[in-house]
PDB file of C-alpha atoms in Angstrom:
ATOM      1  CA  MET A   9      13.528  13.517 -70.657  1.00 87.00           C
ATOM      2  CA  ILE A  10      10.187  14.318 -68.983  1.00 94.00           C
ATOM      3  CA  LYS A  11       7.762  16.115 -71.153  1.00 97.00           C
ATOM      4  CA  ILE A  12       4.807  18.126 -69.794  1.00 97.00           C
ATOM      5  CA  ALA A  13       1.503  17.639 -71.273  1.00 98.00           C
ATOM      6  CA  PRO A  14      -0.780  20.547 -69.772  1.00 96.00           C
ATOM      7  CA  SER A  15      -4.742  19.635 -69.975  1.00 94.00           C
ATOM      8  CA  ILE A  16      -6.673  21.890 -71.477  1.00 93.00           C
ATOM      9  CA  LEU A  17      -9.384  20.210 -69.748  1.00 89.00           C
ATOM     10  CA  SER A  18      -8.396  22.696 -66.866  1.00 90.00           C
ATOM     11  CA  ALA A  19      -8.210  25.891 -69.363  1.00 89.00           C
ATOM     12  CA  ASP A  20     -10.493  28.882 -70.001  1.00 87.00           C
ATOM     13  CA  PHE A  21     -12.464  27.852 -72.947  1.00 85.00           C
ATOM     14  CA  ALA A  22     -14.210  30.914 -73.500  1.00 87.00           C
ATOM     15  CA  ASP A  23     -10.636  31.693 -74.947  1.00 87.00           C
ATOM     16  CA  LEU A  24      -8.635  28.248 -75.799  1.00 88.00           C
ATOM     17  CA  GLY A  25      -6.369  30.544 -78.860  1.00 89.00           C
ATOM     18  CA  ARG A  26      -5.515  32.701 -75.614  1.00 91.00           C
ATOM     19  CA  GLU A  27      -5.214  29.679 -73.532  1.00 92.00           C
ATOM     20  CA  VAL A  28      -2.615  27.666 -75.787  1.00 94.00           C
ATOM     21  CA  GLN A  29      -0.033  30.062 -75.322  1.00 93.00           C
ATOM     22  CA  LYS A  30       0.367  29.847 -71.668  1.00 93.00           C
ATOM     23  CA  VAL A  31       1.331  26.683 -72.276  1.00 95.00           C
ATOM     24  CA  GLN A  32       3.694  27.134 -74.646  1.00 94.00           C
ATOM     25  CA  SER A  33       6.965  26.099 -73.366  1.00 95.00           C
ATOM     26  CA  ALA A  34       5.034  22.575 -72.595  1.00 96.00           C
ATOM     27  CA  ASP A  35       6.433  20.074 -74.358  1.00 96.00           C
ATOM     28  CA  TRP A  36       2.892  18.708 -75.649  1.00 97.00           C
ATOM     29  CA  LEU A  37      -0.691  19.784 -75.009  1.00 97.00           C
ATOM     30  CA  HIS A  38      -2.893  17.645 -73.404  1.00 97.00           C
ATOM     31  CA  VAL A  39      -6.537  17.157 -75.121  1.00 95.00           C
ATOM     32  CA  ASP A  40      -9.639  15.136 -73.239  1.00 93.00           C
ATOM     33  CA  VAL A  41     -12.608  14.128 -75.611  1.00 94.00           C
ATOM     34  CA  MET A  42     -15.385  12.290 -73.295  1.00 90.00           C
ATOM     35  CA  ASP A  43     -18.170  10.787 -74.870  1.00 88.00           C
ATOM     36  CA  GLY A  44     -21.046  11.110 -71.994  1.00 84.00           C
ATOM     37  CA  MET A  45     -20.972   7.403 -72.066  1.00 82.00           C
ATOM     38  CA  PHE A  46     -17.583   5.851 -71.456  1.00 86.00           C
ATOM     39  CA  VAL A  47     -17.464   8.478 -68.152  1.00 83.00           C
ATOM     40  CA  SER A  48     -20.271  10.546 -67.320  1.00 77.00           C
ATOM     41  CA  ASN A  49     -18.791  13.921 -68.320  1.00 81.00           C
ATOM     42  CA  ILE A  50     -18.896  14.999 -71.451  1.00 83.00           C
ATOM     43  CA  SER A  51     -15.789  17.976 -73.084  1.00 82.00           C
ATOM     44  CA  ILE A  52     -15.444  18.059 -76.024  1.00 85.00           C
ATOM     45  CA  GLY A  53     -14.797  16.783 -79.875  1.00 89.00           C
ATOM     46  CA  VAL A  54     -13.323  16.982 -83.065  1.00 93.00           C
ATOM     47  CA  PRO A  55     -14.462  20.566 -83.989  1.00 92.00           C
ATOM     48  CA  VAL A  56     -12.441  21.864 -80.770  1.00 92.00           C
ATOM     49  CA  VAL A  57      -9.567  19.982 -82.144  1.00 95.00           C
ATOM     50  CA  LYS A  58      -9.822  21.128 -85.350  1.00 94.00           C
ATOM     51  CA  SER A  59      -9.419  24.510 -83.315  1.00 93.00           C
ATOM     52  CA  LEU A  60      -5.792  24.184 -81.437  1.00 93.00           C
ATOM     53  CA  ARG A  61      -4.700  22.726 -84.202  1.00 95.00           C
ATOM     54  CA  LYS A  62      -5.066  26.030 -86.162  1.00 93.00           C
ATOM     55  CA  ALA A  63      -3.759  27.934 -82.944  1.00 91.00           C
ATOM     56  CA  THR A  64      -0.625  26.180 -82.265  1.00 94.00           C
ATOM     57  CA  ASP A  65       2.556  23.457 -83.815  1.00 95.00           C
ATOM     58  CA  MET A  66       2.863  22.214 -80.796  1.00 96.00           C
ATOM     59  CA  PHE A  67       1.955  18.319 -80.493  1.00 98.00           C
ATOM     60  CA  LEU A  68      -1.665  16.900 -79.872  1.00 97.00           C
ATOM     61  CA  ASP A  69      -1.801  14.717 -77.019  1.00 98.00           C
ATOM     62  CA  VAL A  70      -5.874  12.854 -77.474  1.00 98.00           C
ATOM     63  CA  HIS A  71      -6.842  11.468 -74.804  1.00 96.00           C
ATOM     64  CA  LEU A  72     -10.364   9.030 -76.265  1.00 96.00           C
ATOM     65  CA  MET A  73     -12.621   8.452 -73.105  1.00 94.00           C
ATOM     66  CA  ILE A  74     -14.851   7.240 -75.360  1.00 95.00           C
ATOM     67  CA  GLU A  75     -16.687   4.044 -76.204  1.00 95.00           C
ATOM     68  CA  LYS A  76     -15.648   2.083 -79.733  1.00 96.00           C
ATOM     69  CA  PRO A  77     -13.137   4.758 -80.014  1.00 96.00           C
ATOM     70  CA  VAL A  78     -12.056   2.799 -83.308  1.00 97.00           C
ATOM     71  CA  ARG A  79     -15.434   4.881 -85.090  1.00 96.00           C
ATOM     72  CA  TYR A  80     -13.819   8.658 -84.112  1.00 96.00           C
ATOM     73  CA  ILE A  81     -10.085   7.660 -85.093  1.00 98.00           C
ATOM     74  CA  ASP A  82      -9.878   8.783 -89.004  1.00 98.00           C
ATOM     75  CA  ALA A  83     -12.082  11.840 -87.491  1.00 97.00           C
ATOM     76  CA  PHE A  84      -9.102  12.727 -84.951  1.00 97.00           C
ATOM     77  CA  ALA A  85      -6.692  12.137 -87.504  1.00 98.00           C
ATOM     78  CA  ASP A  86      -8.206  14.473 -89.838  1.00 97.00           C
ATOM     79  CA  ALA A  87      -8.605  17.268 -86.742  1.00 97.00           C
ATOM     80  CA  GLY A  88      -4.980  17.261 -86.287  1.00 97.00           C
ATOM     81  CA  ALA A  89      -3.953  14.947 -83.030  1.00 98.00           C
ATOM     82  CA  ASP A  90      -0.401  13.893 -83.188  1.00 98.00           C
ATOM     83  CA  LEU A  91      -1.454  10.934 -80.842  1.00 98.00           C
ATOM     84  CA  LEU A  92      -4.697   9.048 -80.061  1.00 98.00           C
ATOM     85  CA  SER A  93      -4.795   6.963 -76.799  1.00 98.00           C
ATOM     86  CA  VAL A  94      -7.737   4.728 -76.084  1.00 98.00           C
ATOM     87  CA  HIS A  95      -9.027   3.312 -72.707  1.00 97.00           C
ATOM     88  CA  LEU A  96      -8.278  -0.744 -73.116  1.00 97.00           C
ATOM     89  CA  GLU A  97     -12.011  -0.382 -70.976  1.00 96.00           C
ATOM     90  CA  SER A  98     -13.548   1.238 -74.023  1.00 95.00           C
ATOM     91  CA  ASP A  99     -13.882  -1.900 -76.335  1.00 96.00           C
ATOM     92  CA  MET A 100     -13.688  -5.483 -76.403  1.00 96.00           C
ATOM     93  CA  PRO A 101      -9.618  -6.788 -77.585  1.00 96.00           C
ATOM     94  CA  PRO A 102     -10.765  -7.061 -81.633  1.00 97.00           C
ATOM     95  CA  GLY A 103     -12.512  -3.560 -80.742  1.00 97.00           C
ATOM     96  CA  ILE A 104      -8.376  -1.300 -79.560  1.00 98.00           C
ATOM     97  CA  LYS A 105      -6.933  -3.608 -82.657  1.00 97.00           C
ATOM     98  CA  ALA A 106      -8.802  -2.741 -85.194  1.00 98.00           C
ATOM     99  CA  ALA A 107      -8.133   2.195 -83.465  1.00 98.00           C
ATOM    100  CA  LEU A 108      -5.020   1.230 -83.487  1.00 98.00           C
ATOM    101  CA  GLU A 109      -4.564  -0.830 -86.409  1.00 98.00           C
ATOM    102  CA  ALA A 110      -6.560   2.429 -88.109  1.00 98.00           C
ATOM    103  CA  MET A 111      -4.405   5.064 -86.038  1.00 98.00           C
ATOM    104  CA  ASP A 112      -2.052   3.059 -88.034  1.00 97.00           C
ATOM    105  CA  ARG A 113      -2.637   4.092 -91.346  1.00 97.00           C
ATOM    106  CA  ARG A 114      -3.249   7.266 -90.720  1.00 97.00           C
ATOM    107  CA  GLY A 115      -0.207   7.882 -89.958  1.00 97.00           C
ATOM    108  CA  VAL A 116      -1.084   8.832 -85.844  1.00 98.00           C
ATOM    109  CA  LYS A 117       1.015   7.628 -83.027  1.00 98.00           C
ATOM    110  CA  LYS A 118      -0.639   5.222 -80.885  1.00 98.00           C
ATOM    111  CA  GLY A 119      -1.730   4.616 -77.515  1.00 98.00           C
ATOM    112  CA  ILE A 120      -3.670   2.779 -74.804  1.00 98.00           C
ATOM    113  CA  VAL A 121      -4.946   3.990 -71.418  1.00 98.00           C
ATOM    114  CA  LEU A 122      -5.548   2.701 -68.398  1.00 97.00           C
ATOM    115  CA  ARG A 123      -8.435   3.275 -65.517  1.00 95.00           C
ATOM    116  CA  PRO A 124      -6.911   2.720 -61.945  1.00 95.00           C
ATOM    117  CA  ILE A 125      -9.060  -0.341 -61.176  1.00 95.00           C
ATOM    118  CA  THR A 126      -7.289  -2.319 -64.285  1.00 97.00           C
ATOM    119  CA  ALA A 127      -4.047  -4.053 -64.116  1.00 97.00           C
ATOM    120  CA  ALA A 128      -0.594  -3.394 -65.438  1.00 98.00           C
ATOM    121  CA  GLU A 129      -1.128  -6.435 -66.877  1.00 98.00           C
ATOM    122  CA  ALA A 130      -3.202  -5.486 -69.146  1.00 98.00           C
ATOM    123  CA  VAL A 131      -1.021  -3.908 -70.727  1.00 98.00           C
ATOM    124  CA  LEU A 132       1.188  -6.793 -72.164  1.00 98.00           C
ATOM    125  CA  PRO A 133      -0.917  -7.871 -75.991  1.00 97.00           C
ATOM    126  CA  TYR A 134      -0.539  -4.183 -77.501  1.00 97.00           C
ATOM    127  CA  ILE A 135       3.010  -2.920 -75.273  1.00 97.00           C
ATOM    128  CA  LYS A 136       5.039  -3.844 -78.727  1.00 97.00           C
ATOM    129  CA  ASP A 137       2.844  -2.041 -81.191  1.00 97.00           C
ATOM    130  CA  VAL A 138       2.321   1.683 -79.366  1.00 98.00           C
ATOM    131  CA  ASP A 139       3.866   4.433 -78.556  1.00 98.00           C
ATOM    132  CA  LEU A 140       2.463   5.638 -75.086  1.00 98.00           C
ATOM    133  CA  ILE A 141       1.144   3.795 -72.935  1.00 98.00           C
ATOM    134  CA  LEU A 142      -1.087   6.457 -70.150  1.00 98.00           C
ATOM    135  CA  VAL A 143      -1.887   5.377 -66.443  1.00 98.00           C
ATOM    136  CA  MET A 144      -5.023   6.974 -64.823  1.00 96.00           C
ATOM    137  CA  THR A 145      -4.096   7.981 -61.122  1.00 96.00           C
ATOM    138  CA  VAL A 146      -7.052   9.011 -61.055  1.00 92.00           C
ATOM    139  CA  GLU A 147     -10.963   7.786 -62.069  1.00 86.00           C
ATOM    140  CA  PRO A 148     -10.983   9.684 -66.005  1.00 81.00           C
ATOM    141  CA  GLY A 149     -14.036  12.120 -66.174  1.00 70.00           C
ATOM    142  CA  PHE A 150     -13.008  14.794 -64.252  1.00 64.00           C
ATOM    143  CA  GLY A 151     -10.868  17.416 -63.048  1.00 60.00           C
ATOM    144  CA  GLY A 152      -9.127  18.849 -60.267  1.00 61.00           C
ATOM    145  CA  GLN A 153      -9.355  14.649 -58.904  1.00 68.00           C
ATOM    146  CA  LYS A 154      -6.892  13.888 -55.987  1.00 84.00           C
ATOM    147  CA  PHE A 155      -4.295  11.941 -56.599  1.00 92.00           C
ATOM    148  CA  MET A 156      -4.126   7.882 -56.013  1.00 95.00           C
ATOM    149  CA  ALA A 157      -1.507   7.040 -54.250  1.00 96.00           C
ATOM    150  CA  ASP A 158      -1.908   3.565 -54.854  1.00 95.00           C
ATOM    151  CA  GLN A 159      -1.252   3.529 -58.932  1.00 97.00           C
ATOM    152  CA  LEU A 160       2.315   3.874 -58.419  1.00 98.00           C
ATOM    153  CA  SER A 161       3.664   1.016 -58.205  1.00 97.00           C
ATOM    154  CA  LYS A 162       1.464  -0.076 -61.735  1.00 98.00           C
ATOM    155  CA  ILE A 163       3.782   2.320 -62.929  1.00 98.00           C
ATOM    156  CA  ALA A 164       6.478   0.888 -61.704  1.00 98.00           C
ATOM    157  CA  ALA A 165       5.083  -2.514 -62.980  1.00 98.00           C
ATOM    158  CA  ILE A 166       4.945  -0.821 -66.574  1.00 98.00           C
ATOM    159  CA  ARG A 167       8.228   0.409 -66.849  1.00 98.00           C
ATOM    160  CA  ARG A 168      10.074  -2.636 -66.298  1.00 98.00           C
ATOM    161  CA  TYR A 169       7.390  -3.964 -69.466  1.00 98.00           C
ATOM    162  CA  ILE A 170       8.381  -0.731 -71.484  1.00 98.00           C
ATOM    163  CA  ASN A 171      11.930  -1.435 -70.914  1.00 98.00           C
ATOM    164  CA  GLU A 172      11.799  -5.341 -71.613  1.00 98.00           C
ATOM    165  CA  TYR A 173       9.778  -5.071 -74.597  1.00 98.00           C
ATOM    166  CA  ASN A 174       9.521  -1.979 -76.392  1.00 98.00           C
ATOM    167  CA  PRO A 175      12.198   0.499 -74.352  1.00 97.00           C
ATOM    168  CA  ASP A 176      11.197   3.086 -77.401  1.00 97.00           C
ATOM    169  CA  CYS A 177       6.976   3.837 -76.031  1.00 98.00           C
ATOM    170  CA  ARG A 178       6.775   6.462 -73.350  1.00 98.00           C
ATOM    171  CA  LEU A 179       5.050   6.346 -69.767  1.00 98.00           C
ATOM    172  CA  GLU A 180       2.757   8.384 -69.200  1.00 98.00           C
ATOM    173  CA  VAL A 181       0.410   9.951 -66.025  1.00 98.00           C
ATOM    174  CA  ASP A 182      -2.415  12.103 -65.536  1.00 95.00           C
ATOM    175  CA  GLY A 183      -4.202  12.436 -62.777  1.00 91.00           C
ATOM    176  CA  GLY A 184      -3.963  15.009 -59.552  1.00 91.00           C
ATOM    177  CA  VAL A 185      -0.044  15.492 -61.007  1.00 94.00           C
ATOM    178  CA  ASP A 186       1.379  18.369 -59.187  1.00 94.00           C
ATOM    179  CA  PRO A 187       4.465  19.751 -57.875  1.00 95.00           C
ATOM    180  CA  ASN A 188       4.949  17.164 -55.196  1.00 95.00           C
ATOM    181  CA  THR A 189       3.381  14.334 -56.953  1.00 96.00           C
ATOM    182  CA  ALA A 190       5.177  14.511 -59.896  1.00 96.00           C
ATOM    183  CA  PRO A 191       8.471  13.491 -58.684  1.00 96.00           C
ATOM    184  CA  LEU A 192       6.922  10.100 -57.518  1.00 96.00           C
ATOM    185  CA  VAL A 193       5.292   9.195 -60.810  1.00 97.00           C
ATOM    186  CA  ILE A 194       9.172  10.392 -62.060  1.00 97.00           C
ATOM    187  CA  GLU A 195      10.732   7.974 -59.326  1.00 97.00           C
ATOM    188  CA  ALA A 196       8.235   5.018 -60.781  1.00 97.00           C
ATOM    189  CA  GLY A 197       9.256   5.379 -64.549  1.00 98.00           C
ATOM    190  CA  ALA A 198       6.409   7.838 -65.954  1.00 98.00           C
ATOM    191  CA  ASP A 199       7.907  10.551 -68.477  1.00 96.00           C
ATOM    192  CA  VAL A 200       4.856  12.182 -70.012  1.00 98.00           C
ATOM    193  CA  LEU A 201       3.208  14.417 -67.050  1.00 98.00           C
ATOM    194  CA  VAL A 202      -0.410  15.680 -68.077  1.00 97.00           C
ATOM    195  CA  ALA A 203      -1.336  18.683 -65.571  1.00 94.00           C
ATOM    196  CA  GLY A 204      -3.954  20.194 -65.697  1.00 90.00           C
ATOM    197  CA  SER A 205      -5.100  22.949 -62.853  1.00 90.00           C
ATOM    198  CA  ALA A 206      -1.430  22.226 -60.873  1.00 93.00           C
ATOM    199  CA  VAL A 207      -0.308  24.694 -64.565  1.00 95.00           C
ATOM    200  CA  TYR A 208      -3.859  26.504 -65.264  1.00 93.00           C
ATOM    201  CA  GLY A 209      -4.430  27.389 -62.075  1.00 91.00           C
ATOM    202  CA  ALA A 210      -0.941  29.017 -61.432  1.00 93.00           C
ATOM    203  CA  VAL A 211      -0.592  32.195 -61.280  1.00 93.00           C
ATOM    204  CA  ASP A 212       2.398  31.898 -63.644  1.00 95.00           C
ATOM    205  CA  PRO A 213       1.845  28.693 -65.846  1.00 94.00           C
ATOM    206  CA  ALA A 214       5.153  28.847 -67.047  1.00 95.00           C
ATOM    207  CA  ALA A 215       6.839  28.269 -64.056  1.00 96.00           C
ATOM    208  CA  ALA A 216       4.845  25.492 -63.042  1.00 96.00           C
ATOM    209  CA  ILE A 217       5.631  23.900 -65.655  1.00 96.00           C
ATOM    210  CA  LYS A 218       9.191  23.769 -65.406  1.00 94.00           C
ATOM    211  CA  THR A 219       8.829  22.700 -61.429  1.00 95.00           C
ATOM    212  CA  LEU A 220       7.509  19.413 -62.660  1.00 95.00           C
ATOM    213  CA  ARG A 221       9.783  19.271 -64.653  1.00 91.00           C
ATOM    214  CA  GLY A 222      11.945  19.415 -62.033  1.00 83.00           C
ATOM    215  CA  GLU A 223      14.148  22.214 -62.854  1.00 79.00           C
TER     216      GLU A 223
END
């Protein structure tokens, strides 16, 4: 089943409680955390995740675009994240392993993320131990970017790895997902779609979510 995860990066931050209610028909809520170092933008942090947890019982899919993320696993787990995903480029392999082990200790689901420049093969040392792999189809850091079609072959390659090594692992795609690109990433093998402006920029967010699901 395809899951849709609207990104609150595209929401109106002046009234996040209302913005969350707009997307209650979605499966997950995607939360982009940026530190101004791993990516040039700064977004939100632990207090906002904690507030979102109070505002909804939706599954909180928290995407950490931060350097050395192991430092913050406990804080975001405490804040109520259901899944934490860390960029393979954000630390050396021992640091990524430590972050995943910290997620294990805290009982949150574990994800890894690849920037467009990172090859599909980079997931292989981790694939048996994670619950989700996220492929970025834009450069991380800002919403509203154009979908990078050259990432479709990477999505397909990772789907093959998942089928072989960890069939229960989810394959998420984030970046430029809209009614035109959603069928392409689903065909390539994705089963979780992050969508920001395609949902929050729509007149009817609930209808937009149904369209992205292919309903």
